[in-house]
């Protein structure tokens, strides 16, 4: 693709733009798409229903008790925060590094980030015993508490992510407004309002570009913060497995890994269900992402080793108890499979060129995501169970999530997927002007011709 | 009833508490009728309604206290159940207290019915005899208190008497600045005057928050002049003004009941002040460490300032779209 | 001072009751009769009554504020954040006297109307290594001077008072359970469902000093019975223990009492070698332990009962 960069004349470029526009306009869902939406809606609504029951009866419907008082809600929260970090990675870091193949991936990663961070916020409310009192955090907030830091940094990140999604989207929305035919009235109105009267003026583009640069710089520290602060929720306690100074880096590296896995899986599914994307999400993209995944997995492995090896060398009282459970005890099967399938196997497979083809990549990405979810489970739960505490009912000593808990957690995951799905349905998931720019179309041509429909 | 409503713990959260609310109104009404005796054993008492079974009997234990002239009588109620002593605290009808004889209140000499009261949750009730009575009964030097309880649905009627002879304890000090000793003198009314009582175990005490700290020789008996003395500890922290209450105490005596008498003296060392809890990580939100407050305010201001700037860019984009 | 005592959370209905139900004599709930709690005289006409406050001052208050029931001396939420002026409460637990009678726990459960699942005061069997001798260790909240639980609370629902007590405000807690994660001594419990004994505590006005009525979705823990302390009385566990294991006192007064005897705190520490739990964590607990030497009772192993008897859901 790079050879195109210089020698592009105007007619070619305009034709290319028209082609892009045609390919990348959001399309109605087919049967599979509809079934997918219906499934997600069903799971999501089931989650909502169970949450209503939880509101009425209290957290007693979960498997949590005094002994293991944080469960899969919290591990799911950590998972969401982790996966949302990818927005900043692909959009901001790769943007600032001027990586040439990032343009088609930005919007996908940004919507994953937005969906995940929204549901991270929601799931933490689900975990609260008194969701009716969230407002206390504003009324009586204590700046000394890591939770308040987390609330601040998560909401900041949410706003920044939405902005970073929104600015480059403006030309796309206005294009949809002007060129999508036969759409219901509300959809048209939505486009009209959201496009902010975009006219494709060079001045408007300039502002958008300025905003993207500012955002890209700003979102990186905030993104690092969300996950670091989330790790502090654990690291600021005395519990074995949490009481670690390595936790921030460990969480962030894990988050980059799972986020990139999310983008790869998204890329694959987009291509699979809309072949016209294949031109934009090429095998090269997969190859590059594959290399990136290996790098991230290696970094993650480095921090994981730090996290477990040195405590295992010291074997401090409670810590030893905890590590024994992980390495050889109750949690050992889960622990080792997560390490192997979520880290070691992807590294091995993706080191080979053949492993970086779309389908094997997709499998690896799914493995990474699933293992990442269970990894969060292993970070959160075993630290509380198996400590030698007496005087509590036997049943409290082991935590296993109840069906309701699974349903609510599943509902939140479905909800996040639903947000992504609807976004793909109504907005262009690949940014035309950014892709065009990356392909060497001069900005003047883009400003002039991007907005032309090709319905002639 | 309005007040009750506000007390409901779940009143505000709204979901499904209507039933609880209704039940609580009913309970509340019951409580009102029952003089707010918390119906801990509600089940018990209904199954034991007077018609079916005999009433339960209980033991009253009376004790008297004279503290610097202020008199009080305490009733402790218990009963035996399977050879175990259990507290009785659900007697519904009040306990009446009489002085000298069971009759209506006689305003001329203060005898007769003095008052009534209910047991607390520990199965105890304390009558503090009002000052007025002490004045009225100044001529009396032997008090007979009668406590009566009747017509309770669950318990048999009961009556108990205690007779207390008049005694008092005074305290005097001697010695230098650094070594001081206190002497407590126990005297009791005999014929026409207070005379010393020998051979009684008199304790020298210092008042502390929950109890009293003993000093002097343990188990010392009064000598023929009714005295017991002991060295005062001079290194003890007292009240914030450097005072300390020292008293002598005769405990649970057959004739005199419990008698105590004492005085506040300025010989204690000043207590340590609690360290002023400044801005720490564990103080309240308004008392957060300044470094934390300033740095977070600065960071938030910078980031959100930029966010507002970005939003203003959106507005500019919109304006640009409008202009031709 | 008068301000202080006039505030206790008493509602109109209780006042009415007092007017109707009593003629003479205030009804004070007293465990130990003595100057300590009872130098009070009532006056029929003026409705003024003298009360000895917890810091040893005689004050005159309206007789209406003194009520019969247990909740009489708990301060309302705002007041409860300050603590009792001039006090610094400490507890000493003498391990050599504990024989796992669990009377402390029973009393605590009863007076705080706790359901069987939420246990504030636990008695652990300590047997750290094969080579060591087992002993029983009661463990309330340690009311740390640098409490990690308070550090992390996002809404100041749990707070450290000037008198050393760490309390939880049930009306403010958002149920995030971060404090449970932060407490290194696992003392906190959570109301996972609607508390069981709501009806028992119906009339009571909630105060953080009282600890009841409990509320669903909030955290609770041992509170050192501040309502008792305000009356100059010992906490329930202290009075309930048949073996005098618990001592409670004021560090500023350098005295602690277990009900039967009162001793100087510094002397006790010196004579018996008092220590605090996990000093290495830097939490600086207000609860001191006396080592289990020269034990009064031979150690008799008992299955920890709570484990199986309570219903499990
Ligand atoms: S023992 Fe636990 S709950 Fe109690 S003050 Fe210390 S940290 Fe907080
Ligand atoms: S659970 Fe309640 S008391 Fe504990 S930290 Fe959260 S808000 Fe504070």
PDB file of N, CA and C in Angstrom, chain C residues 104-150:
ATOM      1  N   UNK C 104     -19.317 -13.111  76.231  1.00  0.00           N
ATOM      2  CA  UNK C 104     -19.104 -11.786  75.637  1.00  0.00           C
ATOM      3  C   UNK C 104     -19.830 -11.706  74.312  1.00  0.00           C
ATOM      4  N   UNK C 105     -19.658 -12.757  73.531  1.00  0.00           N
ATOM      5  CA  UNK C 105     -20.275 -12.760  72.216  1.00  0.00           C
ATOM      6  C   UNK C 105     -21.793 -12.745  72.316  1.00  0.00           C
ATOM      7  N   UNK C 106     -22.324 -13.567  73.238  1.00  0.00           N
ATOM      8  CA  UNK C 106     -23.771 -13.609  73.414  1.00  0.00           C
ATOM      9  C   UNK C 106     -24.311 -12.223  73.744  1.00  0.00           C
ATOM     10  N   UNK C 107     -23.655 -11.575  74.701  1.00  0.00           N
ATOM     11  CA  UNK C 107     -24.135 -10.261  75.121  1.00  0.00           C
ATOM     12  C   UNK C 107     -24.070  -9.286  73.961  1.00  0.00           C
ATOM     13  N   UNK C 108     -22.986  -9.339  73.236  1.00  0.00           N
ATOM     14  CA  UNK C 108     -22.819  -8.427  72.107  1.00  0.00           C
ATOM     15  C   UNK C 108     -23.919  -8.642  71.081  1.00  0.00           C
ATOM     16  N   UNK C 109     -24.167  -9.902  70.769  1.00  0.00           N
ATOM     17  CA  UNK C 109     -25.205 -10.201  69.783  1.00  0.00           C
ATOM     18  C   UNK C 109     -26.565  -9.696  70.262  1.00  0.00           C
ATOM     19  N   UNK C 110     -26.814  -9.920  71.558  1.00  0.00           N
ATOM     20  CA  UNK C 110     -28.128  -9.585  72.081  1.00  0.00           C
ATOM     21  C   UNK C 110     -28.343  -8.073  72.111  1.00  0.00           C
ATOM     22  N   UNK C 111     -27.378  -7.361  72.652  1.00  0.00           N
ATOM     23  CA  UNK C 111     -27.616  -5.927  72.845  1.00  0.00           C
ATOM     24  C   UNK C 111     -27.512  -5.138  71.551  1.00  0.00           C
ATOM     25  N   UNK C 112     -26.854  -5.705  70.564  1.00  0.00           N
ATOM     26  CA  UNK C 112     -26.829  -5.004  69.283  1.00  0.00           C
ATOM     27  C   UNK C 112     -27.836  -5.595  68.314  1.00  0.00           C
ATOM     28  N   UNK C 113     -28.623  -6.530  68.820  1.00  0.00           N
ATOM     29  CA  UNK C 113     -29.653  -7.172  68.001  1.00  0.00           C
ATOM     30  C   UNK C 113     -29.063  -7.700  66.699  1.00  0.00           C
ATOM     31  N   UNK C 114     -27.963  -8.401  66.809  1.00  0.00           N
ATOM     32  CA  UNK C 114     -27.309  -8.919  65.616  1.00  0.00           C
ATOM     33  C   UNK C 114     -27.908 -10.253  65.238  1.00  0.00           C
ATOM     34  N   UNK C 115     -28.005 -10.472  63.978  1.00  0.00           N
ATOM     35  CA  UNK C 115     -28.467 -11.776  63.532  1.00  0.00           C
ATOM     36  C   UNK C 115     -27.306 -12.743  63.683  1.00  0.00           C
ATOM     37  N   UNK C 116     -27.609 -14.014  63.588  1.00  0.00           N
ATOM     38  CA  UNK C 116     -26.598 -15.024  63.849  1.00  0.00           C
ATOM     39  C   UNK C 116     -25.389 -14.946  62.938  1.00  0.00           C
ATOM     40  N   UNK C 117     -25.570 -14.349  61.778  1.00  0.00           N
ATOM     41  CA  UNK C 117     -24.485 -14.342  60.815  1.00  0.00           C
ATOM     42  C   UNK C 117     -23.474 -13.238  61.069  1.00  0.00           C
ATOM     43  N   UNK C 118     -23.946 -12.121  61.532  1.00  0.00           N
ATOM     44  CA  UNK C 118     -23.026 -11.022  61.758  1.00  0.00           C
ATOM     45  C   UNK C 118     -22.506 -11.065  63.184  1.00  0.00           C
ATOM     46  N   UNK C 119     -21.291 -11.467  63.318  1.00  0.00           N
ATOM     47  CA  UNK C 119     -20.684 -11.584  64.637  1.00  0.00           C
ATOM     48  C   UNK C 119     -19.624 -10.509  64.763  1.00  0.00           C
ATOM     49  N   UNK C 120     -19.799  -9.650  65.742  1.00  0.00           N
ATOM     50  CA  UNK C 120     -18.845  -8.552  65.884  1.00  0.00           C
ATOM     51  C   UNK C 120     -17.628  -8.964  66.686  1.00  0.00           C
ATOM     52  N   UNK C 121     -17.885  -9.818  67.651  1.00  0.00           N
ATOM     53  CA  UNK C 121     -16.794 -10.201  68.546  1.00  0.00           C
ATOM     54  C   UNK C 121     -16.565 -11.692  68.365  1.00  0.00           C
ATOM     55  N   UNK C 122     -15.413 -12.040  67.866  1.00  0.00           N
ATOM     56  CA  UNK C 122     -15.155 -13.448  67.607  1.00  0.00           C
ATOM     57  C   UNK C 122     -14.118 -13.960  68.597  1.00  0.00           C
ATOM     58  N   UNK C 123     -14.229 -15.232  68.897  1.00  0.00           N
ATOM     59  CA  UNK C 123     -13.225 -15.839  69.773  1.00  0.00           C
ATOM     60  C   UNK C 123     -12.529 -16.933  68.972  1.00  0.00           C
ATOM     61  N   UNK C 124     -11.284 -16.708  68.697  1.00  0.00           N
ATOM     62  CA  UNK C 124     -10.542 -17.619  67.835  1.00  0.00           C
ATOM     63  C   UNK C 124      -9.720 -18.601  68.639  1.00  0.00           C
ATOM     64  N   UNK C 125      -9.592 -19.773  68.063  1.00  0.00           N
ATOM     65  CA  UNK C 125      -8.640 -20.718  68.633  1.00  0.00           C
ATOM     66  C   UNK C 125      -7.294 -20.450  67.990  1.00  0.00           C
ATOM     67  N   UNK C 126      -6.323 -20.088  68.810  1.00  0.00           N
ATOM     68  CA  UNK C 126      -5.016 -19.768  68.262  1.00  0.00           C
ATOM     69  C   UNK C 126      -4.108 -20.962  68.465  1.00  0.00           C
ATOM     70  N   UNK C 127      -3.609 -21.438  67.370  1.00  0.00           N
ATOM     71  CA  UNK C 127      -2.661 -22.539  67.446  1.00  0.00           C
ATOM     72  C   UNK C 127      -1.761 -22.416  66.228  1.00  0.00           C
ATOM     73  N   UNK C 128      -0.805 -21.519  66.348  1.00  0.00           N
ATOM     74  CA  UNK C 128      -0.067 -21.112  65.165  1.00  0.00           C
ATOM     75  C   UNK C 128       0.847 -22.200  64.623  1.00  0.00           C
ATOM     76  N   UNK C 129       1.351 -23.014  65.488  1.00  0.00           N
ATOM     77  CA  UNK C 129       2.234 -24.074  65.002  1.00  0.00           C
ATOM     78  C   UNK C 129       2.091 -25.283  65.917  1.00  0.00           C
ATOM     79  N   UNK C 130       2.393 -26.436  65.368  1.00  0.00           N
ATOM     80  CA  UNK C 130       2.322 -27.683  66.119  1.00  0.00           C
ATOM     81  C   UNK C 130       3.025 -27.569  67.462  1.00  0.00           C
ATOM     82  N   UNK C 131       4.164 -26.909  67.425  1.00  0.00           N
ATOM     83  CA  UNK C 131       5.018 -26.855  68.603  1.00  0.00           C
ATOM     84  C   UNK C 131       4.510 -25.887  69.657  1.00  0.00           C
ATOM     85  N   UNK C 132       3.438 -25.162  69.351  1.00  0.00           N
ATOM     86  CA  UNK C 132       2.945 -24.178  70.310  1.00  0.00           C
ATOM     87  C   UNK C 132       1.686 -24.680  70.999  1.00  0.00           C
ATOM     88  N   UNK C 133       1.426 -24.081  72.153  1.00  0.00           N
ATOM     89  CA  UNK C 133       0.228 -24.471  72.883  1.00  0.00           C
ATOM     90  C   UNK C 133      -0.952 -23.628  72.429  1.00  0.00           C
ATOM     91  N   UNK C 134      -2.106 -24.257  72.262  1.00  0.00           N
ATOM     92  CA  UNK C 134      -3.267 -23.495  71.801  1.00  0.00           C
ATOM     93  C   UNK C 134      -3.856 -22.628  72.915  1.00  0.00           C
ATOM     94  N   UNK C 135      -4.508 -21.568  72.528  1.00  0.00           N
ATOM     95  CA  UNK C 135      -5.225 -20.724  73.493  1.00  0.00           C
ATOM     96  C   UNK C 135      -6.359 -20.013  72.762  1.00  0.00           C
ATOM     97  N   UNK C 136      -7.267 -19.438  73.549  1.00  0.00           N
ATOM     98  CA  UNK C 136      -8.412 -18.736  72.954  1.00  0.00           C
ATOM     99  C   UNK C 136      -8.135 -17.244  72.883  1.00  0.00           C
ATOM    100  N   UNK C 137      -8.562 -16.643  71.808  1.00  0.00           N
ATOM    101  CA  UNK C 137      -8.329 -15.218  71.668  1.00  0.00           C
ATOM    102  C   UNK C 137      -9.586 -14.478  71.192  1.00  0.00           C
ATOM    103  N   UNK C 138     -10.209 -13.733  72.114  1.00  0.00           N
ATOM    104  CA  UNK C 138     -11.352 -12.913  71.678  1.00  0.00           C
ATOM    105  C   UNK C 138     -10.827 -11.761  70.832  1.00  0.00           C
ATOM    106  N   UNK C 139     -11.545 -11.433  69.785  1.00  0.00           N
ATOM    107  CA  UNK C 139     -11.075 -10.341  68.932  1.00  0.00           C
ATOM    108  C   UNK C 139     -12.213  -9.426  68.483  1.00  0.00           C
ATOM    109  N   UNK C 140     -12.326  -8.288  69.139  1.00  0.00           N
ATOM    110  CA  UNK C 140     -13.291  -7.287  68.676  1.00  0.00           C
ATOM    111  C   UNK C 140     -12.627  -6.438  67.585  1.00  0.00           C
ATOM    112  N   UNK C 141     -13.267  -5.369  67.175  1.00  0.00           N
ATOM    113  CA  UNK C 141     -12.566  -4.407  66.325  1.00  0.00           C
ATOM    114  C   UNK C 141     -11.481  -3.779  67.181  1.00  0.00           C
ATOM    115  N   UNK C 142     -10.318  -3.583  66.615  1.00  0.00           N
ATOM    116  CA  UNK C 142      -9.198  -3.104  67.412  1.00  0.00           C
ATOM    117  C   UNK C 142      -9.143  -1.579  67.499  1.00  0.00           C
ATOM    118  N   UNK C 143     -10.049  -0.921  66.845  1.00  0.00           N
ATOM    119  CA  UNK C 143     -10.123   0.546  66.886  1.00  0.00           C
ATOM    120  C   UNK C 143      -8.746   1.174  66.705  1.00  0.00           C
ATOM    121  N   UNK C 144      -8.155   0.823  65.593  1.00  0.00           N
ATOM    122  CA  UNK C 144      -6.797   1.255  65.286  1.00  0.00           C
ATOM    123  C   UNK C 144      -6.685   2.784  65.308  1.00  0.00           C
ATOM    124  N   UNK C 145      -5.515   3.257  65.758  1.00  0.00           N
ATOM    125  CA  UNK C 145      -5.283   4.695  65.743  1.00  0.00           C
ATOM    126  C   UNK C 145      -4.930   5.193  64.356  1.00  0.00           C
ATOM    127  N   UNK C 146      -4.407   4.301  63.533  1.00  0.00           N
ATOM    128  CA  UNK C 146      -4.199   4.661  62.132  1.00  0.00           C
ATOM    129  C   UNK C 146      -4.981   3.659  61.293  1.00  0.00           C
ATOM    130  N   UNK C 147      -6.278   3.785  61.320  1.00  0.00           N
ATOM    131  CA  UNK C 147      -7.125   2.714  60.782  1.00  0.00           C
ATOM    132  C   UNK C 147      -7.113   2.644  59.261  1.00  0.00           C
ATOM    133  N   UNK C 148      -6.654   1.551  58.700  1.00  0.00           N
ATOM    134  CA  UNK C 148      -6.675   1.406  57.247  1.00  0.00           C
ATOM    135  C   UNK C 148      -8.089   1.411  56.687  1.00  0.00           C
ATOM    136  N   UNK C 149      -9.047   0.926  57.480  1.00  0.00           N
ATOM    137  CA  UNK C 149     -10.421   0.882  56.995  1.00  0.00           C
ATOM    138  C   UNK C 149     -10.946   2.288  56.777  1.00  0.00           C
ATOM    139  N   UNK C 150     -10.588   3.192  57.668  1.00  0.00           N
ATOM    140  CA  UNK C 150     -11.066   4.569  57.544  1.00  0.00           C
ATOM    141  C   UNK C 150     -10.382   5.263  56.372  1.00  0.00           C
TER     142      UNK C 150
END
